[in-house]
């Protein structure tokens, strides 16, 4: 049985592409399928933000071939786990849920960590350092998720 994990943020160009790439780098692709999406459609079809591509590359992860897509209600059926980056993403995703079963699939990514902060901040309007912070937060969570899924 393959576990399907969806990473979700607002734009699907900064945080969730990193989360997709980082988790993929830690799991067996035959056992875990990972994808990402955004709740907004501003950047559909675009590659990740160059700053996310750069911080991933710096950590030997290639996310440059990813393409932005919008979250859809079909994703509740297609995925077992839906990880969101912040409370706003959580509310946006939950507003599209059709059942309690759908709602149960949605979790804050950092709820998997022992960190006090439970939200991955939106780095879009930040300097490059923001992307390093985001990378480290997501990496911490993905370590825990990968261990659970093995
Ligand atoms: P993300 O960041 O949700 O981590 O992909 C953002 C990317 C784009 C925008 C906002 C946040 N935007 O407003 O275009």
Short mmCIF file of N, CA and C and ligand atoms in Angstrom, two decimals:
data_model
loop_
_atom_site.label_atom_id
_atom_site.label_comp_id
_atom_site.label_asym_id
_atom_site.label_seq_id
_atom_site.Cartn_x
_atom_site.Cartn_y
_atom_site.Cartn_z
N UNK A 1 0.84 -1.21 0.00
CA UNK A 1 0.00 0.00 0.00
C UNK A 1 0.87 1.26 0.00
N UNK A 2 0.54 2.16 -0.87
CA UNK A 2 1.30 3.41 -0.96
C UNK A 2 0.54 4.51 -0.17
N UNK A 3 1.29 5.27 0.62
CA UNK A 3 0.68 6.39 1.35
C UNK A 3 0.86 7.65 0.50
N UNK A 4 -0.23 8.38 0.33
CA UNK A 4 -0.17 9.59 -0.50
C UNK A 4 -0.25 10.83 0.39
N UNK A 5 0.78 11.68 0.25
CA UNK A 5 0.91 12.88 1.10
C UNK A 5 0.87 14.12 0.22
N UNK A 6 0.01 15.08 0.57
CA UNK A 6 -0.05 16.34 -0.18
C UNK A 6 0.38 17.49 0.73
N UNK A 7 1.32 18.29 0.25
CA UNK A 7 1.79 19.49 0.96
C UNK A 7 1.08 20.70 0.36
N UNK A 8 0.51 21.53 1.23
CA UNK A 8 -0.29 22.66 0.72
C UNK A 8 0.14 23.99 1.37
N UNK A 9 0.29 25.03 0.53
CA UNK A 9 0.48 26.39 1.04
C UNK A 9 -0.45 27.31 0.24
N UNK A 10 -0.17 28.60 0.24
CA UNK A 10 -1.05 29.54 -0.47
C UNK A 10 -0.75 29.53 -1.97
N UNK A 11 0.50 29.82 -2.31
CA UNK A 11 0.85 30.02 -3.72
C UNK A 11 1.38 28.79 -4.44
N UNK A 12 1.81 27.77 -3.68
CA UNK A 12 2.50 26.57 -4.22
C UNK A 12 3.74 26.95 -5.03
N UNK A 13 4.40 28.04 -4.59
CA UNK A 13 5.69 28.34 -5.22
C UNK A 13 6.83 28.48 -4.21
N UNK A 14 6.51 28.71 -2.93
CA UNK A 14 7.59 28.88 -1.93
C UNK A 14 7.68 27.69 -0.97
N UNK A 15 6.68 27.54 -0.07
CA UNK A 15 6.78 26.55 1.01
C UNK A 15 6.44 25.13 0.59
N UNK A 16 5.28 24.92 -0.04
CA UNK A 16 4.89 23.52 -0.31
C UNK A 16 5.78 22.83 -1.36
N UNK A 17 6.34 23.55 -2.35
CA UNK A 17 7.30 22.86 -3.23
C UNK A 17 8.52 22.36 -2.46
N UNK A 18 8.96 23.18 -1.46
CA UNK A 18 10.08 22.73 -0.61
C UNK A 18 9.67 21.50 0.19
N UNK A 19 8.47 21.55 0.76
CA UNK A 19 7.99 20.42 1.57
C UNK A 19 7.90 19.15 0.71
N UNK A 20 7.41 19.30 -0.53
CA UNK A 20 7.35 18.15 -1.45
C UNK A 20 8.74 17.58 -1.70
N UNK A 21 9.67 18.47 -2.04
CA UNK A 21 11.03 18.01 -2.38
C UNK A 21 11.75 17.40 -1.19
N UNK A 22 11.58 18.03 -0.03
CA UNK A 22 12.28 17.55 1.17
C UNK A 22 11.74 16.18 1.60
N UNK A 23 10.41 16.04 1.65
CA UNK A 23 9.86 14.73 2.06
C UNK A 23 10.23 13.65 1.05
N UNK A 24 10.16 13.98 -0.25
CA UNK A 24 10.54 13.00 -1.28
C UNK A 24 11.97 12.50 -1.07
N UNK A 25 12.85 13.41 -0.60
CA UNK A 25 14.27 13.05 -0.43
C UNK A 25 14.48 12.09 0.74
N UNK A 26 13.45 11.90 1.58
CA UNK A 26 13.61 11.10 2.80
C UNK A 26 12.82 9.78 2.77
N UNK A 27 12.02 9.55 1.72
CA UNK A 27 11.15 8.36 1.71
C UNK A 27 11.40 7.50 0.47
N UNK A 28 10.92 6.25 0.56
CA UNK A 28 10.97 5.34 -0.57
C UNK A 28 9.79 5.67 -1.49
N UNK A 29 10.06 6.07 -2.74
CA UNK A 29 8.96 6.48 -3.63
C UNK A 29 7.98 5.34 -3.94
N UNK A 30 8.41 4.10 -3.69
CA UNK A 30 7.48 2.98 -3.91
C UNK A 30 6.46 2.89 -2.77
N UNK A 31 6.80 3.51 -1.64
CA UNK A 31 5.91 3.43 -0.47
C UNK A 31 5.18 4.74 -0.16
N UNK A 32 5.80 5.85 -0.57
CA UNK A 32 5.19 7.15 -0.26
C UNK A 32 5.18 8.02 -1.52
N UNK A 33 3.98 8.46 -1.91
CA UNK A 33 3.84 9.40 -3.03
C UNK A 33 3.65 10.80 -2.43
N UNK A 34 4.42 11.77 -2.91
CA UNK A 34 4.33 13.13 -2.38
C UNK A 34 4.04 14.12 -3.51
N UNK A 35 3.10 15.02 -3.25
CA UNK A 35 2.78 16.07 -4.22
C UNK A 35 2.55 17.37 -3.44
N UNK A 36 2.37 18.48 -4.15
CA UNK A 36 2.07 19.74 -3.47
C UNK A 36 1.07 20.55 -4.30
N UNK A 37 0.40 21.47 -3.61
CA UNK A 37 -0.60 22.33 -4.28
C UNK A 37 -0.76 23.62 -3.49
N UNK A 38 -1.40 24.61 -4.11
CA UNK A 38 -1.66 25.88 -3.45
C UNK A 38 -3.16 26.12 -3.39
N UNK A 39 -3.61 26.85 -2.36
CA UNK A 39 -5.05 27.14 -2.28
C UNK A 39 -5.42 28.27 -3.23
N UNK A 40 -4.43 29.06 -3.65
CA UNK A 40 -4.69 30.14 -4.61
C UNK A 40 -4.15 29.74 -5.98
N UNK A 41 -4.71 30.33 -7.02
CA UNK A 41 -4.30 29.94 -8.37
C UNK A 41 -3.40 30.96 -9.07
N UNK A 42 -2.79 31.87 -8.27
CA UNK A 42 -2.01 32.96 -8.89
C UNK A 42 -0.90 32.48 -9.82
N UNK A 43 -0.28 31.35 -9.48
CA UNK A 43 0.95 30.97 -10.18
C UNK A 43 0.85 29.61 -10.90
N UNK A 44 -0.38 29.18 -11.20
CA UNK A 44 -0.57 27.85 -11.81
C UNK A 44 0.30 27.68 -13.05
N UNK A 45 0.99 26.55 -13.11
CA UNK A 45 1.87 26.23 -14.25
C UNK A 45 3.28 26.76 -14.10
N UNK A 46 3.50 27.63 -13.09
CA UNK A 46 4.85 28.18 -12.90
C UNK A 46 5.74 27.22 -12.13
N UNK A 47 7.06 27.42 -12.30
CA UNK A 47 8.04 26.70 -11.48
C UNK A 47 8.06 27.33 -10.09
N UNK A 48 8.66 26.63 -9.10
CA UNK A 48 8.81 27.25 -7.77
C UNK A 48 9.59 28.56 -7.84
N UNK A 49 9.42 29.38 -6.79
CA UNK A 49 10.15 30.65 -6.65
C UNK A 49 11.66 30.35 -6.71
N UNK A 50 12.43 31.19 -7.42
CA UNK A 50 13.88 30.96 -7.55
C UNK A 50 14.58 30.83 -6.19
N UNK A 51 14.04 31.52 -5.16
CA UNK A 51 14.66 31.45 -3.82
C UNK A 51 14.42 30.09 -3.18
N UNK A 52 13.28 29.46 -3.45
CA UNK A 52 13.03 28.09 -2.95
C UNK A 52 13.90 27.10 -3.71
N UNK A 53 14.01 27.29 -5.04
CA UNK A 53 14.86 26.41 -5.85
C UNK A 53 16.30 26.49 -5.33
N UNK A 54 16.75 27.72 -4.98
CA UNK A 54 18.14 27.91 -4.56
C UNK A 54 18.42 27.27 -3.20
N UNK A 55 17.52 27.46 -2.23
CA UNK A 55 17.78 26.88 -0.90
C UNK A 55 17.69 25.35 -0.96
N UNK A 56 16.82 24.83 -1.82
CA UNK A 56 16.74 23.37 -1.99
C UNK A 56 18.05 22.85 -2.61
N UNK A 57 18.49 23.54 -3.66
CA UNK A 57 19.72 23.14 -4.36
C UNK A 57 20.91 23.15 -3.39
N UNK A 58 20.97 24.16 -2.54
CA UNK A 58 22.03 24.28 -1.54
C UNK A 58 22.05 23.05 -0.62
N UNK A 59 20.90 22.41 -0.49
CA UNK A 59 20.78 21.21 0.35
C UNK A 59 20.65 19.94 -0.50
N UNK A 60 21.14 20.02 -1.74
CA UNK A 60 21.17 18.88 -2.66
C UNK A 60 19.80 18.31 -3.03
N UNK A 61 18.80 19.17 -3.07
CA UNK A 61 17.46 18.75 -3.48
C UNK A 61 17.06 19.57 -4.70
N UNK A 62 16.60 18.87 -5.75
CA UNK A 62 16.23 19.57 -6.99
C UNK A 62 14.70 19.69 -7.07
N UNK A 63 14.19 20.91 -6.92
CA UNK A 63 12.74 21.11 -7.05
C UNK A 63 12.41 21.92 -8.32
N UNK A 64 13.43 22.09 -9.18
CA UNK A 64 13.28 23.01 -10.31
C UNK A 64 12.28 22.53 -11.37
N UNK A 65 11.96 21.24 -11.35
CA UNK A 65 11.04 20.72 -12.37
C UNK A 65 9.59 20.68 -11.91
N UNK A 66 9.33 21.13 -10.69
CA UNK A 66 7.95 21.13 -10.20
C UNK A 66 7.12 22.20 -10.90
N UNK A 67 5.82 21.95 -10.99
CA UNK A 67 4.92 22.91 -11.63
C UNK A 67 3.75 23.20 -10.68
N UNK A 68 3.47 24.48 -10.51
CA UNK A 68 2.44 24.90 -9.56
C UNK A 68 1.05 24.44 -9.99
N UNK A 69 0.29 23.93 -9.04
CA UNK A 69 -1.11 23.60 -9.31
C UNK A 69 -1.99 24.04 -8.12
N UNK A 70 -3.27 24.15 -8.39
CA UNK A 70 -4.21 24.60 -7.36
C UNK A 70 -4.81 23.40 -6.64
N UNK A 71 -5.00 23.54 -5.32
CA UNK A 71 -5.67 22.50 -4.54
C UNK A 71 -7.10 22.35 -5.03
N UNK A 72 -7.59 21.10 -5.11
CA UNK A 72 -8.99 20.90 -5.51
C UNK A 72 -9.66 19.91 -4.57
N UNK A 73 -10.97 19.90 -4.56
CA UNK A 73 -11.71 18.99 -3.65
C UNK A 73 -11.36 17.53 -3.94
N UNK A 74 -10.99 17.21 -5.18
CA UNK A 74 -10.61 15.83 -5.53
C UNK A 74 -9.41 15.37 -4.71
N UNK A 75 -8.61 16.33 -4.24
CA UNK A 75 -7.41 15.97 -3.46
C UNK A 75 -7.77 15.28 -2.14
N UNK A 76 -8.96 15.57 -1.61
CA UNK A 76 -9.38 14.88 -0.38
C UNK A 76 -9.51 13.38 -0.63
N UNK A 77 -9.98 13.00 -1.82
CA UNK A 77 -10.12 11.58 -2.16
C UNK A 77 -8.76 10.97 -2.51
N UNK A 78 -7.94 11.75 -3.21
CA UNK A 78 -6.69 11.21 -3.76
C UNK A 78 -5.57 11.07 -2.74
N UNK A 79 -5.65 11.80 -1.61
CA UNK A 79 -4.53 11.80 -0.65
C UNK A 79 -4.97 11.29 0.73
N UNK A 80 -4.01 10.65 1.42
CA UNK A 80 -4.26 10.13 2.77
C UNK A 80 -3.97 11.19 3.83
N UNK A 81 -2.96 12.01 3.56
CA UNK A 81 -2.53 13.04 4.51
C UNK A 81 -2.37 14.35 3.76
N UNK A 82 -2.92 15.43 4.32
CA UNK A 82 -2.79 16.75 3.70
C UNK A 82 -2.16 17.67 4.75
N UNK A 83 -0.91 18.07 4.50
CA UNK A 83 -0.20 18.94 5.43
C UNK A 83 -0.24 20.38 4.94
N UNK A 84 -0.70 21.28 5.82
CA UNK A 84 -0.75 22.70 5.49
C UNK A 84 0.31 23.45 6.28
N UNK A 85 0.73 24.61 5.76
CA UNK A 85 1.85 25.35 6.36
C UNK A 85 1.42 26.30 7.48
N UNK A 86 0.20 26.86 7.36
CA UNK A 86 -0.23 27.82 8.40
C UNK A 86 -1.74 27.73 8.60
N UNK A 87 -2.21 28.49 9.58
CA UNK A 87 -3.64 28.43 9.94
C UNK A 87 -4.54 28.93 8.82
N UNK A 88 -4.04 29.89 8.06
CA UNK A 88 -4.83 30.41 6.95
C UNK A 88 -5.01 29.32 5.88
N UNK A 89 -3.92 28.58 5.58
CA UNK A 89 -4.03 27.46 4.63
C UNK A 89 -5.03 26.43 5.17
N UNK A 90 -4.96 26.19 6.50
CA UNK A 90 -5.85 25.20 7.13
C UNK A 90 -7.31 25.60 6.89
N UNK A 91 -7.62 26.85 7.15
CA UNK A 91 -9.01 27.31 6.98
C UNK A 91 -9.44 27.24 5.52
N UNK A 92 -8.53 27.60 4.61
CA UNK A 92 -8.86 27.54 3.17
C UNK A 92 -9.15 26.11 2.72
N UNK A 93 -8.34 25.17 3.19
CA UNK A 93 -8.52 23.76 2.78
C UNK A 93 -9.80 23.19 3.41
N UNK A 94 -9.97 23.45 4.72
CA UNK A 94 -11.14 22.92 5.44
C UNK A 94 -12.45 23.44 4.84
N UNK A 95 -12.40 24.67 4.30
CA UNK A 95 -13.63 25.24 3.73
C UNK A 95 -14.10 24.45 2.51
N UNK A 96 -13.21 23.63 1.93
CA UNK A 96 -13.58 22.82 0.76
C UNK A 96 -13.91 21.37 1.13
N UNK A 97 -13.78 21.02 2.41
CA UNK A 97 -14.02 19.64 2.85
C UNK A 97 -15.50 19.29 2.75
N UNK A 98 -15.76 18.01 2.43
CA UNK A 98 -17.16 17.57 2.28
C UNK A 98 -17.60 16.68 3.44
N UNK A 99 -16.64 16.23 4.25
CA UNK A 99 -16.98 15.28 5.32
C UNK A 99 -15.97 15.38 6.46
N UNK A 100 -16.31 14.76 7.60
CA UNK A 100 -15.38 14.70 8.73
C UNK A 100 -14.12 13.93 8.33
N UNK A 101 -14.31 12.93 7.47
CA UNK A 101 -13.18 12.12 7.00
C UNK A 101 -12.17 13.03 6.26
N UNK A 102 -12.69 13.93 5.43
CA UNK A 102 -11.84 14.90 4.72
C UNK A 102 -11.08 15.75 5.73
N UNK A 103 -11.80 16.29 6.71
CA UNK A 103 -11.21 17.21 7.69
C UNK A 103 -10.09 16.52 8.48
N UNK A 104 -10.31 15.25 8.80
CA UNK A 104 -9.32 14.49 9.60
C UNK A 104 -7.98 14.34 8.89
N UNK A 105 -7.99 14.43 7.58
CA UNK A 105 -6.74 14.26 6.80
C UNK A 105 -5.83 15.49 6.88
N UNK A 106 -6.39 16.62 7.30
CA UNK A 106 -5.67 17.90 7.23
C UNK A 106 -4.97 18.23 8.55
N UNK A 107 -3.66 18.46 8.48
CA UNK A 107 -2.89 18.79 9.69
C UNK A 107 -1.89 19.90 9.39
N UNK A 108 -1.60 20.69 10.43
CA UNK A 108 -0.50 21.65 10.31
C UNK A 108 0.81 20.86 10.23
N UNK A 109 1.66 21.19 9.28
CA UNK A 109 2.92 20.44 9.09
C UNK A 109 3.74 20.41 10.39
N UNK A 110 3.82 21.56 11.07
CA UNK A 110 4.68 21.62 12.26
C UNK A 110 4.06 20.96 13.48
N UNK A 111 2.81 20.48 13.36
CA UNK A 111 2.22 19.71 14.48
C UNK A 111 2.97 18.39 14.62
N UNK A 112 3.73 18.01 13.60
CA UNK A 112 4.53 16.77 13.66
C UNK A 112 5.84 16.97 14.42
N UNK A 113 6.14 18.21 14.80
CA UNK A 113 7.41 18.50 15.46
C UNK A 113 7.19 18.85 16.94
N UNK A 114 8.30 18.96 17.66
CA UNK A 114 8.21 19.38 19.06
C UNK A 114 8.38 20.90 19.17
N UNK A 115 8.47 21.59 18.05
CA UNK A 115 8.67 23.04 18.05
C UNK A 115 7.47 23.76 18.65
N UNK A 116 7.75 24.90 19.28
CA UNK A 116 6.66 25.68 19.87
C UNK A 116 5.83 26.34 18.78
N UNK A 117 6.54 26.85 17.75
CA UNK A 117 5.81 27.48 16.65
C UNK A 117 5.11 26.40 15.81
N UNK A 118 3.86 26.67 15.48
CA UNK A 118 3.09 25.67 14.74
C UNK A 118 2.82 26.08 13.30
N UNK A 119 3.37 27.23 12.88
CA UNK A 119 3.14 27.69 11.52
C UNK A 119 4.47 27.91 10.79
N UNK A 120 4.50 27.50 9.52
CA UNK A 120 5.65 27.83 8.67
C UNK A 120 5.35 29.20 8.07
N UNK A 121 6.15 30.24 8.42
CA UNK A 121 5.83 31.59 7.95
C UNK A 121 5.93 31.72 6.43
N UNK A 122 5.09 32.58 5.88
CA UNK A 122 5.11 32.83 4.44
C UNK A 122 6.35 33.67 4.11
N UNK A 123 7.31 33.14 3.33
CA UNK A 123 8.56 33.87 3.09
C UNK A 123 8.52 34.76 1.85
N UNK A 124 7.36 34.79 1.16
CA UNK A 124 7.29 35.41 -0.17
C UNK A 124 7.82 36.85 -0.19
N UNK A 125 7.49 37.63 0.87
CA UNK A 125 7.92 39.03 0.89
C UNK A 125 9.18 39.23 1.73
N UNK A 126 9.84 38.12 2.12
CA UNK A 126 11.05 38.17 2.95
C UNK A 126 12.31 38.22 2.10
N UNK A 127 13.43 38.48 2.82
CA UNK A 127 14.75 38.34 2.19
C UNK A 127 15.08 36.84 2.13
N UNK A 128 16.23 36.52 1.53
CA UNK A 128 16.62 35.12 1.33
C UNK A 128 16.69 34.34 2.64
N UNK A 129 17.05 35.01 3.76
CA UNK A 129 17.17 34.30 5.05
C UNK A 129 15.86 33.63 5.42
N UNK A 130 14.76 34.26 5.05
CA UNK A 130 13.44 33.69 5.34
C UNK A 130 13.29 32.30 4.75
N UNK A 131 13.90 32.10 3.59
CA UNK A 131 13.80 30.80 2.92
C UNK A 131 14.63 29.74 3.62
N UNK A 132 15.75 30.16 4.24
CA UNK A 132 16.56 29.21 5.02
C UNK A 132 15.78 28.78 6.27
N UNK A 133 15.15 29.75 6.94
CA UNK A 133 14.32 29.44 8.12
C UNK A 133 13.22 28.45 7.74
N UNK A 134 12.54 28.74 6.64
CA UNK A 134 11.45 27.88 6.18
C UNK A 134 11.98 26.49 5.84
N UNK A 135 13.12 26.43 5.17
CA UNK A 135 13.70 25.12 4.83
C UNK A 135 13.92 24.30 6.10
N UNK A 136 14.52 24.94 7.13
CA UNK A 136 14.86 24.22 8.36
C UNK A 136 13.61 23.74 9.10
N UNK A 137 12.58 24.58 9.14
CA UNK A 137 11.33 24.18 9.81
C UNK A 137 10.70 22.98 9.08
N UNK A 138 10.63 23.07 7.76
CA UNK A 138 10.02 21.99 6.98
C UNK A 138 10.85 20.71 7.08
N UNK A 139 12.17 20.87 7.08
CA UNK A 139 13.07 19.71 7.17
C UNK A 139 12.85 18.97 8.49
N UNK A 140 12.71 19.72 9.57
CA UNK A 140 12.45 19.13 10.88
C UNK A 140 11.16 18.30 10.84
N UNK A 141 10.10 18.87 10.31
CA UNK A 141 8.81 18.17 10.24
C UNK A 141 8.91 16.92 9.36
N UNK A 142 9.61 17.04 8.23
CA UNK A 142 9.69 15.91 7.30
C UNK A 142 10.50 14.75 7.87
N UNK A 143 11.48 15.07 8.73
CA UNK A 143 12.20 14.00 9.43
C UNK A 143 11.22 13.16 10.25
N UNK A 144 10.35 13.82 10.99
CA UNK A 144 9.36 13.11 11.81
C UNK A 144 8.37 12.33 10.95
N UNK A 145 7.90 12.96 9.88
CA UNK A 145 6.91 12.30 9.01
C UNK A 145 7.53 11.06 8.36
N UNK A 146 8.76 11.21 7.85
CA UNK A 146 9.43 10.09 7.18
C UNK A 146 9.60 8.92 8.14
N UNK A 147 9.97 9.21 9.39
CA UNK A 147 10.14 8.14 10.39
C UNK A 147 8.83 7.42 10.62
N UNK A 148 7.74 8.20 10.71
CA UNK A 148 6.41 7.61 10.95
C UNK A 148 5.96 6.72 9.79
N UNK A 149 6.34 7.12 8.57
CA UNK A 149 5.84 6.42 7.38
C UNK A 149 6.67 5.19 7.01
N UNK A 150 7.85 5.06 7.61
CA UNK A 150 8.72 3.92 7.26
C UNK A 150 8.22 2.65 7.95
P1 LIG B 1 3.72 30.19 -0.67
O1 LIG B 1 4.12 31.74 -0.73
O2 LIG B 1 2.27 30.15 -0.19
O3 LIG B 1 4.65 29.61 0.34
O4 LIG B 1 3.90 29.63 -2.06
C1 LIG B 1 3.42 32.67 -1.49
C2 LIG B 1 3.65 32.77 -2.84
C3 LIG B 1 2.99 33.72 -3.59
C4 LIG B 1 2.11 34.59 -2.97
C5 LIG B 1 1.88 34.49 -1.61
C6 LIG B 1 2.54 33.53 -0.87
N1 LIG B 1 1.47 35.59 -3.73
O5 LIG B 1 0.76 36.42 -3.13
O6 LIG B 1 1.62 35.64 -4.97
#
